[in-house]
PDB file of C-alpha atoms in Angstrom:
ATOM      1  CA  MET A 111       7.758  -9.592  18.617  1.00  0.00           C
ATOM      2  CA  VAL A 112       9.476  -7.303  15.335  1.00  0.00           C
ATOM      3  CA  THR A 113       6.134  -5.499  13.869  1.00  0.00           C
ATOM      4  CA  SER A 114       7.426  -3.812  10.254  1.00  0.00           C
ATOM      5  CA  ILE A 115       5.983  -1.872   7.394  1.00  0.00           C
ATOM      6  CA  PHE A 116       6.316  -3.437   4.189  1.00  0.00           C
ATOM      7  CA  ILE A 117       5.973  -0.757   1.279  1.00  0.00           C
ATOM      8  CA  PRO A 118       6.745  -2.257  -2.089  1.00  0.00           C
ATOM      9  CA  VAL A 119       7.545   0.048  -4.771  1.00  0.00           C
ATOM     10  CA  ARG A 120       9.376  -0.281  -8.105  1.00  0.00           C
ATOM     11  CA  LEU A 121       9.698   2.264 -10.662  1.00  0.00           C
ATOM     12  CA  GLN A 122       8.977   0.399 -14.019  1.00  0.00           C
ATOM     13  CA  SER A 123       5.236   1.285 -13.923  1.00  0.00           C
ATOM     14  CA  GLU A 124       3.961   1.924 -17.835  1.00  0.00           C
ATOM     15  CA  ARG A 125       1.145   4.099 -16.609  1.00  0.00           C
ATOM     16  CA  LEU A 126       2.910   6.729 -14.568  1.00  0.00           C
ATOM     17  CA  PRO A 127       6.758   5.494 -14.839  1.00  0.00           C
ATOM     18  CA  LYS A 128       9.392   6.023 -11.716  1.00  0.00           C
ATOM     19  CA  LYS A 129       5.793   7.853  -9.812  1.00  0.00           C
ATOM     20  CA  ALA A 130       7.692   7.059  -6.354  1.00  0.00           C
ATOM     21  CA  LEU A 131      10.056   9.870  -7.564  1.00  0.00           C
ATOM     22  CA  LYS A 132       8.159  11.894  -8.772  1.00  0.00           C
ATOM     23  CA  LYS A 133       8.578  15.412  -6.582  1.00  0.00           C
ATOM     24  CA  ILE A 134       6.335  17.792  -5.163  1.00  0.00           C
ATOM     25  CA  ASN A 135       7.672  20.578  -3.570  1.00  0.00           C
ATOM     26  CA  GLY A 136      10.805  19.428  -3.781  1.00  0.00           C
ATOM     27  CA  LYS A 137      10.289  15.862  -2.098  1.00  0.00           C
ATOM     28  CA  PRO A 138      10.132  12.652  -3.527  1.00  0.00           C
ATOM     29  CA  ILE A 139       6.902  11.714  -3.104  1.00  0.00           C
ATOM     30  CA  ILE A 140       7.295   8.285  -1.468  1.00  0.00           C
ATOM     31  CA  GLN A 141       9.380  10.121   1.054  1.00  0.00           C
ATOM     32  CA  TYR A 142       6.430  11.668   1.910  1.00  0.00           C
ATOM     33  CA  LEU A 143       4.701   8.258   2.909  1.00  0.00           C
ATOM     34  CA  ILE A 144       7.658   7.187   4.277  1.00  0.00           C
ATOM     35  CA  GLU A 145       7.756  10.172   6.730  1.00  0.00           C
ATOM     36  CA  ARG A 146       4.264   9.441   7.934  1.00  0.00           C
ATOM     37  CA  LEU A 147       4.551   5.971   8.424  1.00  0.00           C
ATOM     38  CA  GLN A 148       7.746   6.421  11.068  1.00  0.00           C
ATOM     39  CA  LYS A 149       5.606   8.450  13.419  1.00  0.00           C
ATOM     40  CA  ILE A 150       3.353   5.520  14.136  1.00  0.00           C
ATOM     41  CA  ARG A 151       4.329   4.058  17.394  1.00  0.00           C
ATOM     42  CA  ASN A 152       5.265   1.038  18.061  1.00  0.00           C
ATOM     43  CA  ILE A 153       6.475   0.627  14.271  1.00  0.00           C
ATOM     44  CA  ASP A 154       9.869  -0.926  14.593  1.00  0.00           C
ATOM     45  CA  ASN A 155      10.548  -1.135  10.914  1.00  0.00           C
ATOM     46  CA  VAL A 156       9.412   1.462   7.979  1.00  0.00           C
ATOM     47  CA  VAL A 157      11.157  -0.836   4.892  1.00  0.00           C
ATOM     48  CA  ILE A 158      10.587  -0.090   0.792  1.00  0.00           C
ATOM     49  CA  CYS A 159      10.523  -3.721  -0.556  1.00  0.00           C
ATOM     50  CA  THR A 160      11.858  -3.225  -4.326  1.00  0.00           C
ATOM     51  CA  THR A 161      12.903  -5.205  -7.184  1.00  0.00           C
ATOM     52  CA  ASN A 162      16.994  -6.564  -8.082  1.00  0.00           C
ATOM     53  CA  ASN A 163      16.088  -4.974 -11.533  1.00  0.00           C
ATOM     54  CA  SER A 164      18.772  -2.124 -12.455  1.00  0.00           C
ATOM     55  CA  SER A 165      15.597   0.462 -13.522  1.00  0.00           C
ATOM     56  CA  ASP A 166      14.827   0.706  -9.304  1.00  0.00           C
ATOM     57  CA  ASP A 167      18.529   1.582  -9.052  1.00  0.00           C
ATOM     58  CA  GLU A 168      17.303   5.588  -9.073  1.00  0.00           C
ATOM     59  CA  LEU A 169      15.523   4.422  -5.771  1.00  0.00           C
ATOM     60  CA  ILE A 170      17.636   2.682  -4.214  1.00  0.00           C
ATOM     61  CA  GLU A 171      20.345   5.760  -4.696  1.00  0.00           C
ATOM     62  CA  PHE A 172      17.580   7.907  -2.905  1.00  0.00           C
ATOM     63  CA  LEU A 173      17.109   5.523  -0.397  1.00  0.00           C
ATOM     64  CA  LYS A 174      20.259   5.541   0.719  1.00  0.00           C
ATOM     65  CA  GLU A 175      21.110   9.284   0.502  1.00  0.00           C
ATOM     66  CA  ASN A 176      18.118   9.495   2.976  1.00  0.00           C
ATOM     67  CA  ASN A 177      18.872   6.333   4.999  1.00  0.00           C
ATOM     68  CA  PHE A 178      15.407   4.520   4.583  1.00  0.00           C
ATOM     69  CA  SER A 179      15.812   1.340   4.905  1.00  0.00           C
ATOM     70  CA  TYR A 180      14.929  -1.409   2.030  1.00  0.00           C
ATOM     71  CA  PHE A 181      14.791  -4.525   0.682  1.00  0.00           C
ATOM     72  CA  ARG A 182      15.595  -5.723  -3.101  1.00  0.00           C
ATOM     73  CA  GLY A 183      14.049  -9.058  -4.863  1.00  0.00           C
ATOM     74  CA  SER A 184      11.760 -10.124  -7.027  1.00  0.00           C
ATOM     75  CA  ASN A 185      10.830  -8.344 -10.075  1.00  0.00           C
ATOM     76  CA  ASN A 186       7.215  -9.819 -10.125  1.00  0.00           C
ATOM     77  CA  ASP A 187       6.368 -11.896  -7.043  1.00  0.00           C
ATOM     78  CA  ILE A 188       5.927  -9.451  -4.538  1.00  0.00           C
ATOM     79  CA  LEU A 189       4.845 -12.361  -1.710  1.00  0.00           C
ATOM     80  CA  ASP A 190       8.262 -13.696  -1.994  1.00  0.00           C
ATOM     81  CA  ARG A 191       9.559 -10.369  -2.472  1.00  0.00           C
ATOM     82  CA  PHE A 192       8.114  -9.713   1.205  1.00  0.00           C
ATOM     83  CA  LEU A 193       9.108 -13.452   2.592  1.00  0.00           C
ATOM     84  CA  LYS A 194      13.000 -12.590   2.184  1.00  0.00           C
ATOM     85  CA  THR A 195      11.892  -8.989   3.637  1.00  0.00           C
ATOM     86  CA  THR A 196      11.403 -10.921   6.775  1.00  0.00           C
ATOM     87  CA  GLN A 197      13.787 -12.837   7.349  1.00  0.00           C
ATOM     88  CA  LYS A 198      16.047  -9.865   6.929  1.00  0.00           C
ATOM     89  CA  PHE A 199      14.390  -7.702   8.689  1.00  0.00           C
ATOM     90  CA  GLN A 200      13.350 -10.946  11.178  1.00  0.00           C
ATOM     91  CA  THR A 201      10.365  -9.544  11.732  1.00  0.00           C
ATOM     92  CA  ASP A 202       6.628 -11.801  13.297  1.00  0.00           C
ATOM     93  CA  PHE A 203       4.020  -8.914  12.053  1.00  0.00           C
ATOM     94  CA  ILE A 204       4.331  -7.408   8.268  1.00  0.00           C
ATOM     95  CA  ILE A 205       1.927  -4.200   7.764  1.00  0.00           C
ATOM     96  CA  ALA A 206       1.367  -3.740   3.917  1.00  0.00           C
ATOM     97  CA  ILE A 207       1.258  -0.283   2.336  1.00  0.00           C
ATOM     98  CA  ASP A 208       1.457  -0.476  -1.480  1.00  0.00           C
ATOM     99  CA  GLY A 209       3.629   2.469  -2.932  1.00  0.00           C
ATOM    100  CA  ASP A 210       0.730   3.685  -4.478  1.00  0.00           C
ATOM    101  CA  ASP A 211      -1.418   4.455  -1.719  1.00  0.00           C
ATOM    102  CA  ILE A 212       0.384   7.694  -0.804  1.00  0.00           C
ATOM    103  CA  TYR A 213      -2.805   8.524   1.581  1.00  0.00           C
ATOM    104  CA  CYS A 214      -2.661   5.922   3.577  1.00  0.00           C
ATOM    105  CA  ASP A 215      -4.276   7.276   6.873  1.00  0.00           C
ATOM    106  CA  PRO A 216      -1.746   6.043  10.065  1.00  0.00           C
ATOM    107  CA  ASP A 217      -4.763   5.483  12.107  1.00  0.00           C
ATOM    108  CA  TYR A 218      -5.603   2.616  10.715  1.00  0.00           C
ATOM    109  CA  VAL A 219      -2.281   1.099  11.064  1.00  0.00           C
ATOM    110  CA  GLU A 220      -2.587   2.132  14.658  1.00  0.00           C
ATOM    111  CA  LYS A 221      -6.003   0.542  14.576  1.00  0.00           C
ATOM    112  CA  ILE A 222      -4.491  -3.359  12.529  1.00  0.00           C
ATOM    113  CA  LEU A 223      -1.675  -3.196  15.744  1.00  0.00           C
ATOM    114  CA  THR A 224      -4.465  -2.679  18.895  1.00  0.00           C
ATOM    115  CA  GLU A 225      -6.501  -5.240  17.107  1.00  0.00           C
ATOM    116  CA  PHE A 226      -3.779  -7.610  16.498  1.00  0.00           C
ATOM    117  CA  LYS A 227      -2.885  -7.303  20.573  1.00  0.00           C
ATOM    118  CA  LYS A 228      -6.624  -8.568  21.281  1.00  0.00           C
ATOM    119  CA  HIS A 229      -7.403 -11.201  18.531  1.00  0.00           C
ATOM    120  CA  ASP A 230      -5.731 -14.326  17.251  1.00  0.00           C
ATOM    121  CA  ALA A 231      -5.705 -14.038  13.476  1.00  0.00           C
ATOM    122  CA  ASP A 232      -3.618 -14.786  10.433  1.00  0.00           C
ATOM    123  CA  CYS A 233      -4.616 -11.279   8.404  1.00  0.00           C
ATOM    124  CA  TYR A 234      -7.089  -8.439   9.433  1.00  0.00           C
ATOM    125  CA  HIS A 235      -7.829  -5.519   7.121  1.00  0.00           C
ATOM    126  CA  ILE A 236     -10.302  -2.652   7.245  1.00  0.00           C
ATOM    127  CA  THR A 237     -13.553  -2.033   5.142  1.00  0.00           C
ATOM    128  CA  GLY A 238     -15.758   1.170   4.871  1.00  0.00           C
ATOM    129  CA  ALA A 239     -12.796   2.986   3.230  1.00  0.00           C
ATOM    130  CA  PRO A 240     -11.786   3.857   0.158  1.00  0.00           C
ATOM    131  CA  VAL A 241      -8.954   1.860  -1.689  1.00  0.00           C
ATOM    132  CA  GLY A 242      -5.607   4.308  -1.019  1.00  0.00           C
ATOM    133  CA  PHE A 243      -6.263   4.615   2.536  1.00  0.00           C
ATOM    134  CA  THR A 244      -5.642   0.894   4.417  1.00  0.00           C
ATOM    135  CA  PRO A 245      -3.304  -1.135   4.945  1.00  0.00           C
ATOM    136  CA  LEU A 246      -2.775  -4.760   5.631  1.00  0.00           C
ATOM    137  CA  GLY A 247      -1.958  -6.582   8.458  1.00  0.00           C
ATOM    138  CA  PHE A 248      -0.463 -10.442   8.206  1.00  0.00           C
ATOM    139  CA  LYS A 249       1.578 -12.337   9.898  1.00  0.00           C
ATOM    140  CA  THR A 250       4.600 -13.412   8.554  1.00  0.00           C
ATOM    141  CA  SER A 251       4.026 -17.148   9.064  1.00  0.00           C
ATOM    142  CA  THR A 252       1.081 -16.833   6.787  1.00  0.00           C
ATOM    143  CA  LEU A 253       3.012 -14.977   4.568  1.00  0.00           C
ATOM    144  CA  GLU A 254       5.147 -17.903   4.666  1.00  0.00           C
ATOM    145  CA  LYS A 255       2.513 -20.040   4.240  1.00  0.00           C
ATOM    146  CA  ILE A 256       0.520 -19.057   0.990  1.00  0.00           C
ATOM    147  CA  CYS A 257       4.261 -18.749  -0.755  1.00  0.00           C
ATOM    148  CA  SER A 258       4.867 -22.483   0.218  1.00  0.00           C
ATOM    149  CA  ILE A 259       1.421 -23.314  -1.856  1.00  0.00           C
ATOM    150  CA  LYS A 260       0.897 -21.253  -4.497  1.00  0.00           C
ATOM    151  CA  ASN A 261       1.514 -22.005  -7.557  1.00  0.00           C
ATOM    152  CA  THR A 262       2.226 -18.348  -9.593  1.00  0.00           C
ATOM    153  CA  THR A 263       5.313 -16.723  -9.434  1.00  0.00           C
ATOM    154  CA  ASN A 264       3.429 -13.208 -10.131  1.00  0.00           C
ATOM    155  CA  THR A 265       1.975 -11.620  -7.435  1.00  0.00           C
ATOM    156  CA  GLU A 266       2.032  -8.109  -9.064  1.00  0.00           C
ATOM    157  CA  THR A 267      -1.643  -7.401  -8.961  1.00  0.00           C
ATOM    158  CA  GLY A 268      -3.756  -8.092  -6.669  1.00  0.00           C
ATOM    159  CA  TYR A 269      -1.531 -10.493  -4.153  1.00  0.00           C
ATOM    160  CA  GLY A 270      -4.084  -9.539  -1.160  1.00  0.00           C
ATOM    161  CA  ARG A 271      -6.657 -11.742  -2.587  1.00  0.00           C
ATOM    162  CA  PHE A 272      -4.136 -14.468  -1.548  1.00  0.00           C
ATOM    163  CA  PHE A 273      -4.874 -13.796   1.422  1.00  0.00           C
ATOM    164  CA  PHE A 274      -8.778 -14.120   1.704  1.00  0.00           C
ATOM    165  CA  ASN A 275      -9.895 -16.025  -1.353  1.00  0.00           C
ATOM    166  CA  THR A 276      -7.697 -19.322  -0.091  1.00  0.00           C
ATOM    167  CA  GLN A 277     -10.216 -19.895   2.593  1.00  0.00           C
ATOM    168  CA  LEU A 278      -7.337 -20.858   4.682  1.00  0.00           C
ATOM    169  CA  PHE A 279      -6.664 -18.237   7.098  1.00  0.00           C
ATOM    170  CA  LYS A 280      -8.866 -16.270   9.527  1.00  0.00           C
ATOM    171  CA  ILE A 281      -9.512 -12.640   9.026  1.00  0.00           C
ATOM    172  CA  HIS A 282     -10.045 -10.388  11.512  1.00  0.00           C
ATOM    173  CA  GLU A 283     -12.379  -7.839   9.700  1.00  0.00           C
ATOM    174  CA  ILE A 284     -11.758  -4.044  11.021  1.00  0.00           C
ATOM    175  CA  HIS A 285     -15.187  -2.192   9.952  1.00  0.00           C
ATOM    176  CA  VAL A 286     -14.985   1.958   9.741  1.00  0.00           C
ATOM    177  CA  LYS A 287     -17.547   4.697   9.808  1.00  0.00           C
ATOM    178  CA  LEU A 288     -16.944   7.558   8.333  1.00  0.00           C
ATOM    179  CA  LYS A 289     -18.642  10.985   8.894  1.00  0.00           C
ATOM    180  CA  THR A 290     -17.829  12.475   5.195  1.00  0.00           C
ATOM    181  CA  SER A 291     -19.732  10.237   2.556  1.00  0.00           C
ATOM    182  CA  PHE A 292     -17.960   9.266  -0.478  1.00  0.00           C
ATOM    183  CA  PRO A 293     -18.590   7.474  -3.652  1.00  0.00           C
ATOM    184  CA  LYS A 294     -18.611   3.458  -3.430  1.00  0.00           C
ATOM    185  CA  ASN A 295     -15.928   3.374  -6.385  1.00  0.00           C
ATOM    186  CA  LEU A 296     -13.854   6.134  -5.152  1.00  0.00           C
ATOM    187  CA  ARG A 297      -9.734   5.034  -5.330  1.00  0.00           C
ATOM    188  CA  MET A 298      -7.368   7.639  -3.799  1.00  0.00           C
ATOM    189  CA  SER A 299      -4.064   5.565  -4.961  1.00  0.00           C
ATOM    190  CA  LEU A 300      -1.143   7.049  -7.262  1.00  0.00           C
ATOM    191  CA  ASP A 301      -1.536   5.187 -10.835  1.00  0.00           C
ATOM    192  CA  TYR A 302      -2.105   7.797 -13.539  1.00  0.00           C
ATOM    193  CA  GLN A 303      -0.975  10.980 -14.157  1.00  0.00           C
ATOM    194  CA  ILE A 304      -4.030  12.998 -13.155  1.00  0.00           C
ATOM    195  CA  ASP A 305      -3.749  11.305 -10.249  1.00  0.00           C
ATOM    196  CA  PHE A 306      -0.582  13.207  -9.352  1.00  0.00           C
ATOM    197  CA  GLU A 307      -1.527  16.595 -10.454  1.00  0.00           C
ATOM    198  CA  ILE A 308      -4.847  15.345  -7.660  1.00  0.00           C
ATOM    199  CA  ALA A 309      -1.658  15.472  -5.580  1.00  0.00           C
ATOM    200  CA  GLN A 310       0.162  18.351  -5.783  1.00  0.00           C
ATOM    201  CA  LYS A 311      -3.042  20.208  -4.908  1.00  0.00           C
ATOM    202  CA  ILE A 312      -3.925  17.889  -1.703  1.00  0.00           C
ATOM    203  CA  PHE A 313      -0.177  17.695  -0.557  1.00  0.00           C
ATOM    204  CA  ASN A 314       0.494  21.516  -1.342  1.00  0.00           C
ATOM    205  CA  LYS A 315      -3.148  22.359   0.693  1.00  0.00           C
ATOM    206  CA  PHE A 316      -2.182  19.783   3.962  1.00  0.00           C
ATOM    207  CA  GLY A 317       1.261  19.133   3.962  1.00  0.00           C
ATOM    208  CA  ASN A 318       1.734  15.501   5.132  1.00  0.00           C
ATOM    209  CA  ASN A 319      -0.620  16.689   7.987  1.00  0.00           C
ATOM    210  CA  PHE A 320      -3.907  15.154   7.371  1.00  0.00           C
ATOM    211  CA  HIS A 321      -5.767  11.738   7.737  1.00  0.00           C
ATOM    212  CA  ILE A 322      -8.885  10.474   5.747  1.00  0.00           C
ATOM    213  CA  GLU A 323     -11.737  12.507   6.648  1.00  0.00           C
ATOM    214  CA  ASP A 324      -9.314  15.583   5.485  1.00  0.00           C
ATOM    215  CA  ILE A 325      -9.096  14.419   1.771  1.00  0.00           C
ATOM    216  CA  LEU A 326     -13.193  13.413   1.763  1.00  0.00           C
ATOM    217  CA  ILE A 327     -13.888  16.684   2.865  1.00  0.00           C
ATOM    218  CA  PHE A 328     -11.314  18.777   0.154  1.00  0.00           C
ATOM    219  CA  LEU A 329     -13.304  15.951  -2.385  1.00  0.00           C
ATOM    220  CA  SER A 330     -16.551  17.204  -1.004  1.00  0.00           C
ATOM    221  CA  LYS A 331     -15.539  20.827  -1.918  1.00  0.00           C
ATOM    222  CA  ASN A 332     -14.330  20.527  -4.718  1.00  0.00           C
ATOM    223  CA  PRO A 333     -16.572  18.059  -7.109  1.00  0.00           C
ATOM    224  CA  GLU A 334     -14.360  19.003  -9.969  1.00  0.00           C
ATOM    225  CA  ILE A 335     -11.667  16.669  -8.489  1.00  0.00           C
ATOM    226  CA  LEU A 336     -13.983  14.238  -7.478  1.00  0.00           C
ATOM    227  CA  LYS A 337     -15.198  13.861 -11.202  1.00  0.00           C
ATOM    228  CA  GLU A 338     -11.881  13.407 -12.788  1.00  0.00           C
ATOM    229  CA  LEU A 339     -11.050  10.769 -10.185  1.00  0.00           C
ATOM    230  CA  ILE A 340     -14.242   8.907 -11.100  1.00  0.00           C
ATOM    231  CA  GLU A 341     -14.005   8.983 -14.662  1.00  0.00           C
ATOM    232  CA  LEU A 342     -10.255   7.493 -13.829  1.00  0.00           C
ATOM    233  CA  GLN A 343     -11.820   3.917 -11.928  1.00  0.00           C
ATOM    234  CA  ILE A 344     -12.860   2.386 -15.570  1.00  0.00           C
ATOM    235  CA  LYS A 345      -9.880   2.784 -16.942  1.00  0.00           C
ATOM    236  CA  TRP A 346      -7.760   1.426 -13.154  1.00  0.00           C
ATOM    237  CA  ASP A 347     -10.778  -1.069 -13.184  1.00  0.00           C
ATOM    238  CA  GLN A 348     -10.422  -2.975 -16.957  1.00  0.00           C
ATOM    239  CA  HIS A 349      -6.465  -2.620 -16.174  1.00  0.00           C
ATOM    240  CA  TRP A 350      -6.743  -4.281 -12.687  1.00  0.00           C
ATOM    241  CA  ASN A 351      -8.846  -7.550 -14.353  1.00  0.00           C
ATOM    242  CA  MET A 352      -6.508  -7.573 -17.386  1.00  0.00           C
ATOM    243  CA  ASN A 353      -3.062  -8.493 -14.609  1.00  0.00           C
ATOM    244  CA  LEU A 354      -4.828 -10.009 -11.647  1.00  0.00           C
ATOM    245  CA  SER A 355      -2.915 -12.625 -10.305  1.00  0.00           C
ATOM    246  CA  ASP A 356      -4.067 -16.202 -10.339  1.00  0.00           C
ATOM    247  CA  ILE A 357      -4.266 -17.354  -6.601  1.00  0.00           C
ATOM    248  CA  SER A 358      -4.669 -20.772  -7.148  1.00  0.00           C
ATOM    249  CA  THR A 359      -2.603 -22.760  -4.466  1.00  0.00           C
ATOM    250  CA  ARG A 360      -1.351 -26.962  -3.904  1.00  0.00           C
ATOM    251  CA  ASP A 361      -2.976 -28.731  -1.704  1.00  0.00           C
ATOM    252  CA  MET A 362      -0.968 -29.079   1.734  1.00  0.00           C
TER     253      MET A 362
END
């Protein structure tokens, strides 16, 4: 049983170009995420899943220089990119973490791995935490089924909806109860320049050793930062809704 973390990343972003390679204290922000995830036990591979576009050549050069694993595939079809990555790395179970989710908590990856050993589900997801902290776990067989019946070749935005909205799969929900309260619509991902400026403050304070409660406590003590994040949410929601992938499927 091979378990891999897949991180979809591409440099051609309209909102914040080349964000994965933006540096904090001399280190590209994607490196912070990779190195934090590499410390997780029982993970065989941490793989950056990027595209064949020449715009991602710079990312590949960085990954090669640092001996990080990668796969290049479809530009717009993340699910197809994932499927071909499973074939290269012979992966049976996938933990998907968006490259934008730079604060993803390794504890939640371990929670999914623990639940995977206990329950025979097709997909595992965490509820009760803000956007940007939680991974998604699913079997390669689940991914294969989706790719065989989906109608679109553009799964760039909202690919997780294929697992939840098709009513084809057994979903195991892992609910977490946090000690620190947070706004219901809080989003902690890297999408805009303001997000990057906030990331600089967070990584300068914590380095690369933090968990979700640390971030939430930090935000509660810095309400002006929290206010900026909430104000961006409307803009983020509009972009999300305009670009959502078609999750319709063909009959089996």
